[in-house]
């Protein structure tokens, strides 16, 4: 009986050590490195989320209302909360992406993701500054902010295109099939 207990105790101890070692290989735990296909999936998910947020301020009724308010010199404070939320989301997304682990062959793709997230974050920071202008702001006050916005948008567009191209290149080089449409909509 004592020998059986010792064997059981040893077995449980070995099992506990194996389980603890396995925990080191679970996503979001220390030491885990995403496989290339899983990393690409995470990278594309970040890109899709980013595009969705950007499009809400670029191509929507809200965007039209915002652009008209800027053109007319109207009070922009009603957009402030949503822009601050978009900026906060961009910061959180970039911070989260910085923690994504990847294999060495995905390093370039990862840098493109971080650059894209940073440029989206920067663009929203400028939009927040614009929305924080006091009621009755002057054309000169908005002009200096708008002058910073144009190159920020151009940089963001360039970074997003580079990221998209890098995703395609990485998928081809790793022989990973990228899904370019929502399969649930077929």
Short mmCIF file of C-alpha atoms in Angstrom, two decimals:
data_model
loop_
_atom_site.label_atom_id
_atom_site.label_comp_id
_atom_site.label_asym_id
_atom_site.label_seq_id
_atom_site.Cartn_x
_atom_site.Cartn_y
_atom_site.Cartn_z
CA UNK A 1 0.00 0.00 0.00
CA UNK A 2 2.83 2.43 0.91
CA UNK A 3 4.63 1.59 -2.34
CA UNK A 4 1.42 2.21 -4.27
CA UNK A 5 1.02 5.60 -2.52
CA UNK A 6 4.62 6.55 -3.35
CA UNK A 7 4.08 5.66 -7.02
CA UNK A 8 0.84 7.62 -7.09
CA UNK A 9 2.48 10.61 -5.41
CA UNK A 10 5.40 10.52 -7.86
CA UNK A 11 3.00 10.20 -10.78
CA UNK A 12 0.95 13.18 -9.58
CA UNK A 13 4.12 15.21 -9.03
CA UNK A 14 5.39 14.41 -12.54
CA UNK A 15 1.95 15.17 -13.98
CA UNK A 16 1.88 18.54 -12.20
CA UNK A 17 5.33 19.43 -13.58
CA UNK A 18 4.26 18.45 -17.11
CA UNK A 19 1.08 20.50 -16.84
CA UNK A 20 2.99 23.51 -15.56
CA UNK A 21 5.44 23.21 -18.44
CA UNK A 22 2.54 22.94 -20.89
CA UNK A 23 1.07 26.17 -19.53
CA UNK A 24 4.15 27.89 -20.86
CA UNK A 25 2.96 27.02 -24.36
CA UNK A 26 -0.59 28.37 -24.12
CA UNK A 27 -1.38 31.66 -25.87
CA UNK A 28 -1.23 34.71 -23.61
CA UNK A 29 1.17 32.99 -21.23
CA UNK A 30 4.88 33.45 -20.81
CA UNK A 31 7.03 31.80 -23.46
CA UNK A 32 4.30 31.16 -26.01
CA UNK A 33 5.17 31.96 -29.61
CA UNK A 34 2.34 32.02 -32.15
CA UNK A 35 2.66 29.74 -35.13
CA UNK A 36 2.94 31.66 -38.40
CA UNK A 37 -0.64 30.96 -39.46
CA UNK A 38 -2.01 31.91 -36.03
CA UNK A 39 0.12 35.07 -35.94
CA UNK A 40 -1.12 36.07 -39.41
CA UNK A 41 -4.68 35.50 -38.20
CA UNK A 42 -4.09 37.84 -35.23
CA UNK A 43 -2.35 40.37 -37.46
CA UNK A 44 -5.24 40.43 -39.94
CA UNK A 45 -7.78 40.67 -37.10
CA UNK A 46 -5.95 43.77 -35.84
CA UNK A 47 -5.93 45.20 -39.37
CA UNK A 48 -9.67 44.55 -39.81
CA UNK A 49 -10.49 46.19 -36.49
CA UNK A 50 -8.35 49.17 -37.39
CA UNK A 51 -9.98 49.58 -40.81
CA UNK A 52 -13.43 49.38 -39.26
CA UNK A 53 -12.62 52.20 -36.83
CA UNK A 54 -10.99 54.35 -39.51
CA UNK A 55 -13.90 53.85 -41.91
CA UNK A 56 -16.36 55.01 -39.26
CA UNK A 57 -14.63 58.42 -39.46
CA UNK A 58 -13.92 58.32 -43.17
CA UNK A 59 -16.92 56.85 -44.94
CA UNK A 60 -20.16 57.03 -42.95
CA UNK A 61 -22.96 59.46 -42.11
CA UNK A 62 -21.02 60.37 -38.95
CA UNK A 63 -17.96 61.15 -41.06
CA UNK A 64 -20.00 63.32 -43.41
CA UNK A 65 -21.45 65.22 -40.47
CA UNK A 66 -17.97 65.70 -38.98
CA UNK A 67 -16.47 66.91 -42.27
CA UNK A 68 -19.36 69.33 -42.81
CA UNK A 69 -18.98 70.69 -39.28
CA UNK A 70 -15.27 71.32 -39.93
CA UNK A 71 -15.96 72.97 -43.29
CA UNK A 72 -18.66 75.18 -41.75
CA UNK A 73 -16.59 76.07 -38.68
CA UNK A 74 -19.23 74.54 -36.40
CA UNK A 75 -18.71 73.45 -32.80
CA UNK A 76 -16.97 70.06 -32.85
CA UNK A 77 -17.46 69.18 -29.19
CA UNK A 78 -20.27 66.73 -29.97
CA UNK A 79 -17.68 64.54 -31.74
CA UNK A 80 -15.12 64.71 -28.93
CA UNK A 81 -16.27 61.68 -26.92
CA UNK A 82 -16.40 59.35 -29.93
CA UNK A 83 -13.04 60.54 -31.19
CA UNK A 84 -11.49 60.12 -27.75
CA UNK A 85 -12.92 56.59 -27.62
CA UNK A 86 -11.49 55.81 -31.08
CA UNK A 87 -8.11 57.16 -30.01
CA UNK A 88 -8.19 55.17 -26.76
CA UNK A 89 -9.08 52.02 -28.72
CA UNK A 90 -6.18 52.66 -31.10
CA UNK A 91 -3.78 53.02 -28.16
CA UNK A 92 -5.07 49.81 -26.56
CA UNK A 93 -4.87 47.94 -29.84
CA UNK A 94 -1.27 49.04 -30.43
CA UNK A 95 -0.30 48.17 -26.86
CA UNK A 96 -1.92 44.75 -27.20
CA UNK A 97 -0.25 44.14 -30.57
CA UNK A 98 3.14 44.92 -29.06
CA UNK A 99 2.63 41.85 -26.87
CA UNK A 100 1.88 39.52 -29.80
CA UNK A 101 4.58 36.91 -30.06
CA UNK A 102 5.78 35.69 -33.41
CA UNK A 103 8.46 33.63 -35.04
CA UNK A 104 11.50 35.43 -36.52
CA UNK A 105 10.16 35.16 -40.07
CA UNK A 106 7.15 37.30 -39.05
CA UNK A 107 9.27 40.15 -37.63
CA UNK A 108 8.87 42.40 -40.70
CA UNK A 109 5.11 41.81 -40.80
CA UNK A 110 4.89 42.61 -37.09
CA UNK A 111 6.73 45.91 -37.59
CA UNK A 112 4.27 46.84 -40.35
CA UNK A 113 1.38 46.11 -37.97
CA UNK A 114 2.89 48.28 -35.23
CA UNK A 115 3.62 51.12 -37.67
CA UNK A 116 0.04 51.01 -38.96
CA UNK A 117 -1.43 51.01 -35.49
CA UNK A 118 0.81 53.92 -34.51
CA UNK A 119 -0.22 55.96 -37.54
CA UNK A 120 -3.92 55.32 -36.80
CA UNK A 121 -3.31 56.35 -33.20
CA UNK A 122 -1.53 59.53 -34.33
CA UNK A 123 -4.31 60.43 -36.76
CA UNK A 124 -6.98 60.05 -34.07
CA UNK A 125 -4.89 62.13 -31.64
CA UNK A 126 -4.98 64.99 -34.16
CA UNK A 127 -8.74 64.56 -34.66
CA UNK A 128 -9.23 64.71 -30.88
CA UNK A 129 -7.22 67.94 -30.80
CA UNK A 130 -9.47 69.31 -33.53
CA UNK A 131 -12.62 68.32 -31.61
CA UNK A 132 -11.25 70.01 -28.49
CA UNK A 133 -11.22 73.43 -30.14
CA UNK A 134 -13.44 75.82 -28.21
CA UNK A 135 -16.81 76.84 -29.61
CA UNK A 136 -16.31 79.79 -31.94
CA UNK A 137 -12.79 78.70 -32.95
CA UNK A 138 -11.17 80.65 -35.73
CA UNK A 139 -10.16 79.41 -39.17
CA UNK A 140 -6.53 80.00 -38.16
CA UNK A 141 -6.92 77.74 -35.12
CA UNK A 142 -8.35 74.89 -37.16
CA UNK A 143 -5.97 75.46 -40.10
CA UNK A 144 -2.87 74.61 -38.06
CA UNK A 145 -4.46 71.37 -36.86
CA UNK A 146 -5.79 70.49 -40.31
CA UNK A 147 -2.30 71.10 -41.73
CA UNK A 148 -1.01 68.36 -39.39
CA UNK A 149 -3.93 66.08 -40.20
CA UNK A 150 -3.34 65.77 -43.95
CA UNK A 151 0.18 64.27 -43.71
CA UNK A 152 -0.97 62.05 -40.82
CA UNK A 153 -3.76 60.64 -42.99
CA UNK A 154 -1.36 60.14 -45.91
CA UNK A 155 1.09 58.32 -43.62
CA UNK A 156 -1.73 56.18 -42.22
CA UNK A 157 -2.94 55.26 -45.72
CA UNK A 158 0.62 54.38 -46.77
CA UNK A 159 1.22 52.31 -43.63
CA UNK A 160 -2.08 50.46 -44.00
CA UNK A 161 -1.28 49.63 -47.64
CA UNK A 162 2.22 48.44 -46.68
CA UNK A 163 0.68 46.25 -43.97
CA UNK A 164 -1.82 44.76 -46.41
CA UNK A 165 0.97 44.05 -48.91
CA UNK A 166 3.16 42.54 -46.16
CA UNK A 167 0.29 40.29 -45.06
CA UNK A 168 -0.16 39.04 -48.63
CA UNK A 169 3.58 38.49 -49.08
CA UNK A 170 3.88 36.67 -45.75
CA UNK A 171 0.88 34.46 -46.53
CA UNK A 172 2.39 33.50 -49.90
CA UNK A 173 5.85 32.84 -48.47
CA UNK A 174 4.43 30.68 -45.68
CA UNK A 175 1.85 29.03 -47.98
CA UNK A 176 -1.03 30.25 -45.81
CA UNK A 177 -4.43 30.75 -47.41
CA UNK A 178 -5.73 34.22 -46.57
CA UNK A 179 -9.49 34.62 -46.48
CA UNK A 180 -10.29 37.90 -48.17
CA UNK A 181 -14.04 37.82 -47.69
CA UNK A 182 -16.40 37.01 -44.87
CA UNK A 183 -17.37 33.34 -45.35
CA UNK A 184 -20.59 33.88 -43.38
CA UNK A 185 -21.86 36.18 -46.14
CA UNK A 186 -21.77 33.60 -48.94
#
